[in-house]
C-alpha cells in the first residue's frame, strides 16, 4: 500500500518533469527558427532576384546582357540591354575609390595603432565612427554642392559630376570600414613580434613596414575587400555625383552610370512586370553576386587569419 | 634614441593621414552646419512645405522618417533578439551554426538597393502591401536585421557565465535562467545596439525609393498602407530633381542638418545608455 503511493507520486513527478522538458525543447526550437531566419532571408533574396530576372533572360538571352555595352531600354525601335558598360562604370568608380581610400585608410590605421598617443586616439576613433554614420544621401549632396564646383574649377570642365567625383565620395564612404578593421588587424599583431624587431635594432618605422604590416596583411586585405563591397553596392552617392550617362568610357572626368544608379533611376519609372522591369532585376542579381563574392572572399581571409592567430 | 630620417618622414606621413581624415569630417560637418543652421527655425521643423517646396518646413518628412523607423524597430528587434539568443545561448558549434553566422555576415554586405529590389518584389508586389509605410518599414527591418542580431549577441556576451551557472545550480531550466538571469542584464546593451542600427536605417534612402517614399503628399499618411515623406528622400529630391534647384538649396541644407542632427541624437542616446549601463554593472 505504502509502496504504491510512492510509485504514483514518482509517476506524477516524472510527467511534470516531462512537460517541463517539452516546454524547454519547444522554446529552443522557437529560437532555432529565428536563428535560421538569416539563411532563409539570404536564400529568399537570391531566389526572388532570380525569379524576377528570369523572364528577361528567357526573352532576351544572356548574350544581350553580357555581350553588349549599350544600355538603352527606352529606345522605341530596338531597346538594348547591354550591362557591360554599367558593370565597367561600377568597377571604375570602385577602383578609383580604393586608389584613394586604401593608402589613406591604412596609413590612418597605422597612425592610430602605432603613432598616436592614447589621447589623440580617443579623439580620432569617434571621428571615424561619426564618419561611418553619415548617411550616403548627405555625402552625395556634398558631392553636388562642394566637390562638383571644385572639380569643375580644378580641371577646367563645365560639369564636375563625373566618375572622379563619385570615386572621391565612395572613398570617404569606405574609409571607416578600412580604418577600423585595419587597425584591429594591426593591433592583433603580437607585441613579441615588434619587440623582437626593436631588440634587433630596427627603428619603429622599419618595424611597422617590415614586421607589423606584413603580419597584419591578411586582416588589412579583408578590410579592403569589405570596403570594396560597400563601394560596389553604394547607391545614393554615385546616383547623385557621377552624372548618370550610361556610356562606355575610361575617362574619370566623364559622366558614368553605375549599376546601382541605373536601378535607382529606372525602377521608379518603369511599369511593373515589363521586360525593362525584369532587366533591372538582372542588374540586381549581378550586383548581388558581385558583392556576395567579395564579402565571401574577405570572410574566408578573416576566418583563416583568426585561425592562424589562435 | 636618435630618430632616423626615414622614420621621421614615415611617421609624419601617417600623422598627415590622420589629420586628413579629421579634416574631411570637419569639412562635411562644418559645411552642413554653417549653411543649414540659417534655415532651421521653429516653422521649418513644424510646418509642411508650401509653394512647391520653396517655402515652409519639412515636418511631414520628419514624421515619416519617425514612423517608418518605428515599424523597422517593431519588426527587426524581436526577430534579431531571438536569433541572437539562439546563437549565443542555444547553438552548438557545428556546420549549421557556421552557416547561420556566414549568412548574417553576408546579409550585412548586401547592397541597400538590392534590399530595395527585394522589398518591391516581396512586399509591394507579392504580398500586395503596395508602396506604403509598411513595405518600407519591413524592407528597412530586413536591412537592419543582421546588425540587430550582432548587437544583441554582443550584449549577451557581456553577461558573465556565472550568472547562468548560478541559476542552473538552483535547479532552473535553461529558458528560466535566460529569462531571469541573463536577459535583464543584456537588455541595456541590446538597446544600445538597436538604437545604433536605427540611426543607420533612418538615413537609408535606396531601400525606400520604390517601396513607399513620396516626394510630396498633400496630407499626412492615414494608415500603414499610405505613402509617406522621409528626410533622406526629401534631401535627395531637393538636391537633384527639383525644378528650381538653386532656390531650394537652403531647404536642402536645412533638411541635411535635421537628418544629421537626428542621427547624432540617436547615437548620443545610445552612448549614454551604454555609459549608464557600464556604471551599473560596475556598482
Coordinates of N, CA, C and O in Angstrom, one line a residue, chain A residues 92-153:
Chain A
X92 N 35.0 50.9 -62.3 CA 35.9 52.1 -62.4 C 35.8 53.0 -61.2 O 36.8 53.4 -60.6
X93 N 34.6 53.3 -60.8 CA 34.4 54.2 -59.6 C 34.9 53.5 -58.4 O 35.5 54.1 -57.5
X94 N 34.6 52.2 -58.3 CA 35.0 51.5 -57.1 C 36.6 51.4 -57.0 O 37.1 51.7 -55.9
X95 N 37.2 51.1 -58.1 CA 38.7 51.0 -58.0 C 39.3 52.4 -57.8 O 40.3 52.6 -57.1
X96 N 38.7 53.4 -58.4 CA 39.1 54.8 -58.1 C 39.0 55.1 -56.7 O 39.9 55.7 -56.1
X97 N 37.9 54.7 -56.0 CA 37.7 54.9 -54.6 C 38.8 54.2 -53.8 O 39.3 54.8 -52.9
X98 N 39.1 53.0 -54.2 CA 40.1 52.2 -53.4 C 41.4 52.8 -53.6 O 42.2 52.8 -52.6
X99 N 41.7 53.4 -54.8 CA 43.0 54.0 -55.0 C 43.2 55.1 -54.0 O 44.4 55.4 -53.6
X100 N 42.2 55.8 -53.6 CA 42.3 56.9 -52.6 C 42.2 56.3 -51.2 O 43.0 56.7 -50.3
X101 N 41.2 55.5 -51.0 CA 40.9 55.1 -49.6 C 41.9 54.1 -49.0 O 42.1 54.1 -47.8
X102 N 42.5 53.2 -49.9 CA 43.4 52.2 -49.3 C 44.7 52.9 -48.7 O 44.9 52.7 -47.5
X103 N 45.4 53.7 -49.4 CA 46.6 54.3 -48.8 C 46.2 55.2 -47.6 O 46.8 55.1 -46.5
X104 N 45.2 56.0 -47.8 CA 44.8 56.9 -46.7 C 44.3 56.1 -45.5 O 44.6 56.4 -44.3
X105 N 43.4 55.1 -45.8 CA 42.8 54.3 -44.7 C 43.9 53.5 -43.9 O 43.9 53.5 -42.7
X106 N 44.8 52.8 -44.6 CA 45.8 52.0 -44.0 C 46.8 52.9 -43.2 O 47.1 52.6 -42.1
X107 N 47.1 54.0 -43.8 CA 48.0 55.0 -43.1 C 47.4 55.5 -41.8 O 48.0 55.6 -40.8
X108 N 46.1 55.8 -41.9 CA 45.4 56.3 -40.7 C 45.3 55.2 -39.7 O 45.5 55.5 -38.5
X109 N 45.1 54.0 -40.1 CA 45.0 52.9 -39.2 C 46.4 52.7 -38.5 O 46.5 52.5 -37.3
X110 N 47.5 52.8 -39.3 CA 48.8 52.7 -38.7 C 49.1 53.8 -37.8 O 49.7 53.6 -36.7
X111 N 48.6 55.0 -38.1 CA 48.8 56.1 -37.2 C 48.1 55.9 -35.9 O 48.7 56.1 -34.8
X112 N 46.9 55.4 -36.0 CA 46.1 55.1 -34.8 C 46.8 54.1 -33.9 O 46.8 54.2 -32.7
X113 N 47.3 53.0 -34.5 CA 47.8 51.9 -33.7 C 49.2 52.1 -33.3 O 49.7 51.5 -32.3
X114 N 50.0 52.8 -34.1 CA 51.5 52.8 -33.8 C 52.0 54.2 -33.4 O 53.0 54.3 -32.6
X115 N 51.4 55.3 -33.8 CA 52.0 56.6 -33.6 C 51.2 57.4 -32.6 O 51.7 58.0 -31.6
X116 N 49.8 57.4 -32.7 CA 49.0 58.3 -31.9 C 49.1 58.0 -30.4 O 49.2 56.8 -30.0
X117 N 49.1 59.0 -29.6 CA 49.0 58.8 -28.2 C 47.6 58.5 -27.8 O 46.7 58.7 -28.6
X118 N 47.4 57.8 -26.6 CA 46.0 57.4 -26.3 C 45.0 58.5 -26.4 O 43.9 58.3 -26.8
X119 N 45.5 59.8 -26.0 CA 44.5 60.9 -26.1 C 44.1 61.2 -27.5 O 42.9 61.4 -27.7
X120 N 45.0 61.2 -28.4 CA 44.7 61.5 -29.8 C 43.8 60.4 -30.3 O 42.9 60.7 -31.1
X121 N 44.1 59.2 -29.9 CA 43.3 58.1 -30.4 C 41.9 58.2 -29.9 O 40.9 58.0 -30.7
X122 N 41.7 58.7 -28.7 CA 40.4 58.9 -28.2 C 39.6 59.9 -28.9 O 38.4 59.9 -28.9
X123 N 40.3 60.8 -29.6 CA 39.6 61.8 -30.4 C 39.3 61.3 -31.8 O 38.2 61.4 -32.3
X124 N 40.3 60.6 -32.4 CA 40.2 60.1 -33.8 C 39.2 59.0 -34.0 O 38.6 58.8 -35.0
X125 N 39.1 58.1 -32.9 CA 38.3 56.9 -33.1 C 36.8 57.3 -33.2 O 36.1 56.8 -34.1
X126 N 36.3 58.2 -32.4 CA 34.9 58.6 -32.6 C 34.7 59.4 -33.9 O 33.7 59.2 -34.5
X127 N 35.8 60.1 -34.4 CA 35.7 60.7 -35.7 C 35.4 59.7 -36.8 O 34.5 59.9 -37.6
X128 N 36.1 58.6 -36.7 CA 35.9 57.5 -37.7 C 34.5 57.0 -37.6 O 33.8 56.8 -38.6
X129 N 34.0 56.8 -36.3 CA 32.6 56.3 -36.1 C 31.6 57.3 -36.7 O 30.6 56.9 -37.3
X130 N 31.8 58.6 -36.4 CA 30.8 59.6 -36.9 C 30.8 59.6 -38.4 O 29.8 59.6 -39.1
X131 N 32.0 59.5 -39.0 CA 32.1 59.4 -40.5 C 31.3 58.2 -41.0 O 30.6 58.4 -42.0
X132 N 31.4 57.1 -40.3 CA 30.6 55.9 -40.7 C 29.1 56.1 -40.6 O 28.4 55.5 -41.4
X133 N 28.7 57.0 -39.7 CA 27.3 57.2 -39.5 C 26.7 58.2 -40.4 O 25.4 58.4 -40.4
X134 N 27.4 59.0 -41.2 CA 26.8 60.0 -42.1 C 26.1 59.3 -43.3 O 26.7 58.5 -44.0
X135 N 24.8 59.6 -43.4 CA 24.1 58.9 -44.5 C 24.6 59.1 -45.9 O 25.1 60.2 -46.1
X136 N 24.5 58.1 -46.7 CA 25.1 58.3 -48.1 C 24.4 59.4 -48.9 O 25.1 60.1 -49.7
X137 N 23.2 59.7 -48.5 CA 22.5 60.8 -49.3 C 23.1 62.1 -48.9 O 23.2 63.0 -49.8
X138 N 23.6 62.3 -47.7 CA 24.2 63.5 -47.3 C 25.6 63.7 -48.0 O 25.9 64.7 -48.5
X139 N 26.3 62.5 -48.1 CA 27.6 62.6 -48.8 C 27.4 62.9 -50.2 O 28.1 63.7 -50.8
X140 N 26.3 62.3 -50.8 CA 26.0 62.6 -52.2 C 25.7 64.1 -52.4 O 26.1 64.7 -53.4
X141 N 24.9 64.6 -51.5 CA 24.6 66.0 -51.5 C 25.8 66.9 -51.5 O 25.9 67.9 -52.3
X142 N 26.8 66.6 -50.7 CA 28.0 67.4 -50.6 C 28.8 67.2 -51.9 O 29.5 68.1 -52.3
X143 N 28.7 66.0 -52.6 CA 29.3 65.8 -53.8 C 28.8 66.9 -54.9 O 29.5 67.4 -55.7
X144 N 27.5 67.1 -54.7 CA 26.9 68.1 -55.7 C 27.3 69.5 -55.3 O 27.7 70.3 -56.2
X145 N 27.2 69.9 -54.0 CA 27.4 71.3 -53.7 C 28.8 71.7 -53.4 O 29.2 72.8 -53.6
X146 N 29.7 70.7 -53.0 CA 31.1 71.1 -52.7 C 32.1 70.6 -53.8 O 32.8 71.4 -54.4
X147 N 32.0 69.3 -54.0 CA 33.0 68.7 -54.9 C 32.8 69.1 -56.4 O 33.7 69.3 -57.1
X148 N 31.5 69.1 -56.8 CA 31.1 69.4 -58.1 C 31.8 70.7 -58.6 O 32.5 70.7 -59.6
X149 N 31.6 71.9 -58.0 CA 32.3 73.1 -58.4 C 33.8 73.0 -58.3 O 34.5 73.6 -59.2
X150 N 34.3 72.3 -57.3 CA 35.7 72.2 -57.1 C 36.4 71.5 -58.2 O 37.4 72.0 -58.8
X151 N 35.8 70.3 -58.6 CA 36.4 69.5 -59.7 C 36.3 70.3 -61.0 O 37.2 70.4 -61.8
X152 N 35.1 71.0 -61.2 CA 34.9 71.7 -62.5 C 36.0 72.8 -62.6 O 36.5 73.1 -63.7
X153 N 36.3 73.4 -61.4 CA 37.3 74.5 -61.4 C 38.7 74.0 -61.7 O 39.5 74.5 -62.5

